XYZ file of C-alpha atoms in Angstrom:
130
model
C 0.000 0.000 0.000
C 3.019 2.098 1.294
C 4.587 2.382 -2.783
C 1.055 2.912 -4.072
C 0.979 5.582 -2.297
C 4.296 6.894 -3.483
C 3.839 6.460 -6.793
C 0.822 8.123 -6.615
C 2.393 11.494 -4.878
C 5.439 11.414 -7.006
C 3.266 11.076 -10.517
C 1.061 14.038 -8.833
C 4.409 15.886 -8.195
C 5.427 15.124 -12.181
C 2.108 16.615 -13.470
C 2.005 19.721 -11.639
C 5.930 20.240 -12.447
C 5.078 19.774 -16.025
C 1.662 21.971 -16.238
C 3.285 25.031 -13.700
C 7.149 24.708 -15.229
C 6.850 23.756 -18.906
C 9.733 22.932 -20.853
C 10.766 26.242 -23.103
C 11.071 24.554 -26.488
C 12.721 26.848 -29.182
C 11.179 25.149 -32.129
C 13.765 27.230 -33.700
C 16.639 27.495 -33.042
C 19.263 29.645 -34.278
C 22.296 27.876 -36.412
C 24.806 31.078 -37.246
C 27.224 31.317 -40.179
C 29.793 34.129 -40.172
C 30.644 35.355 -43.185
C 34.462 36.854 -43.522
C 35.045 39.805 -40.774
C 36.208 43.231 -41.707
C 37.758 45.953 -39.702
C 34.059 47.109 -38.083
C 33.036 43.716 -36.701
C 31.585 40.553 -38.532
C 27.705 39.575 -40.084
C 26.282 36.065 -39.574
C 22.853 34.687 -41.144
C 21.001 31.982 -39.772
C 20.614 28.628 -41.689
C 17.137 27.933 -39.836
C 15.674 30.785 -40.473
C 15.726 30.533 -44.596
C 12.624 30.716 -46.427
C 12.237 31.250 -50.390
C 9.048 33.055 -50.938
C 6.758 32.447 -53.797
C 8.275 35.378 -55.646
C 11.856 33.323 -55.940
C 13.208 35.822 -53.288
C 15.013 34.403 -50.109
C 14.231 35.556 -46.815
C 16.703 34.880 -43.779
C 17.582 36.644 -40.200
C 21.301 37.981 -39.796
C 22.961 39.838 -37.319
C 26.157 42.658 -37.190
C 28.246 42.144 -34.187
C 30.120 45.475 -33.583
C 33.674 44.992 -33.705
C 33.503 46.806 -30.396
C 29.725 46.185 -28.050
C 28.624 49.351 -26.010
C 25.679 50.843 -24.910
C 25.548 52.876 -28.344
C 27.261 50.129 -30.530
C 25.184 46.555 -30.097
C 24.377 43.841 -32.254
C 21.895 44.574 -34.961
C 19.233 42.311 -36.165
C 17.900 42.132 -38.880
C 15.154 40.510 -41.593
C 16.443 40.321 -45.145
C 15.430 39.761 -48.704
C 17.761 38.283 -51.148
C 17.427 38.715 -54.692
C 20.502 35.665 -55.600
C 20.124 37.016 -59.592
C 20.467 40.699 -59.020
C 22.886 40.367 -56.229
C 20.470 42.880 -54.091
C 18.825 42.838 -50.831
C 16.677 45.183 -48.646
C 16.334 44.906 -44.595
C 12.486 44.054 -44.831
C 12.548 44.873 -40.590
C 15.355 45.470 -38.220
C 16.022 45.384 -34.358
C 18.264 45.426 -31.206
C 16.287 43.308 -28.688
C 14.336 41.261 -31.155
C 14.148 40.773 -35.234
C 11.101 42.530 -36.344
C 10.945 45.082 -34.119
C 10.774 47.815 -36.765
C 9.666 46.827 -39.791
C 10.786 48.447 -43.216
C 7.015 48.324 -45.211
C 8.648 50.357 -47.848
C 12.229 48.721 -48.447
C 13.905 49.041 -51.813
C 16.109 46.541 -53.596
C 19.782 47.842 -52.328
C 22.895 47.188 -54.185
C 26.092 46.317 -51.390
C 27.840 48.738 -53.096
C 30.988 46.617 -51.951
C 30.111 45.927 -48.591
C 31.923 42.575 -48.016
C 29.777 41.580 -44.771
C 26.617 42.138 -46.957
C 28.136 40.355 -49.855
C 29.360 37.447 -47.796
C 25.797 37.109 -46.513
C 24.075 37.435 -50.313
C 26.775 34.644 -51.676
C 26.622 32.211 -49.052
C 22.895 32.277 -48.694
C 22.334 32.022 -52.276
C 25.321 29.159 -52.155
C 23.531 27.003 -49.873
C 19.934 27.726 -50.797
C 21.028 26.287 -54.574
């Protein structure tokens, strides 16, 4: 009777652990790629986060790590849109704390202009997404 009884606390002890202290499940998680660093800090984009949309553009999160983190210089996030044949992007939403915190409704197609980081983002994205 005496491990009936135990059982019996211990499973009620499980259930309310599990309903009042669920497990945090991050469905997704993040898997970073840095692309080459330059002199003001490095860019990574997220493999897990890659979606092509039904226009043929690709959508992924990335981040810019400050090659020095203060309260004024901190990692930016950031939503983009790749176009792989034009080579051109725009920041679809942007944030500090959390991606889409500001979203860009009215982005335009942006060339790099030379930016490595950006360019190391736009290749390897459109690398592994062909």
């Amino acid at each position: 009777m005496k491990i009936k009884t135990i059982k019996s606390i211990c499973l009620s002890y499980l259930a309310l652990l599990i309903i009042f202290y669920p497990a945090k499940i991050d469905a997704l998680s993040h898997k970073w790629i840095a692309v080459p660093k330059s002199r003001y800090g490095e860019q990574l984009w997220d493999q897990n986060s890659i979606q092509k949309n039904p226009d043929g553009f690709i959508r992924v999160l990335s981040k810019f790590v400050p090659k020095s983190n203060t309260d004024i210089t901190q990692d930016i996030l950031y939503t983009m849109e790749i176009n792989c044949s034009e080579e051109t992007f725009r920041d679809i939403a942007v944030g500090a704390n959390d991606f889409n915190e500001f979203e860009n409704k009215d982005s335009e197609w942006k060339d790099p202009n030379g930016d490595n980081l950006i360019l190391g983002v736009i290749n390897q994205v459109c690398v592994f997404i062909n």
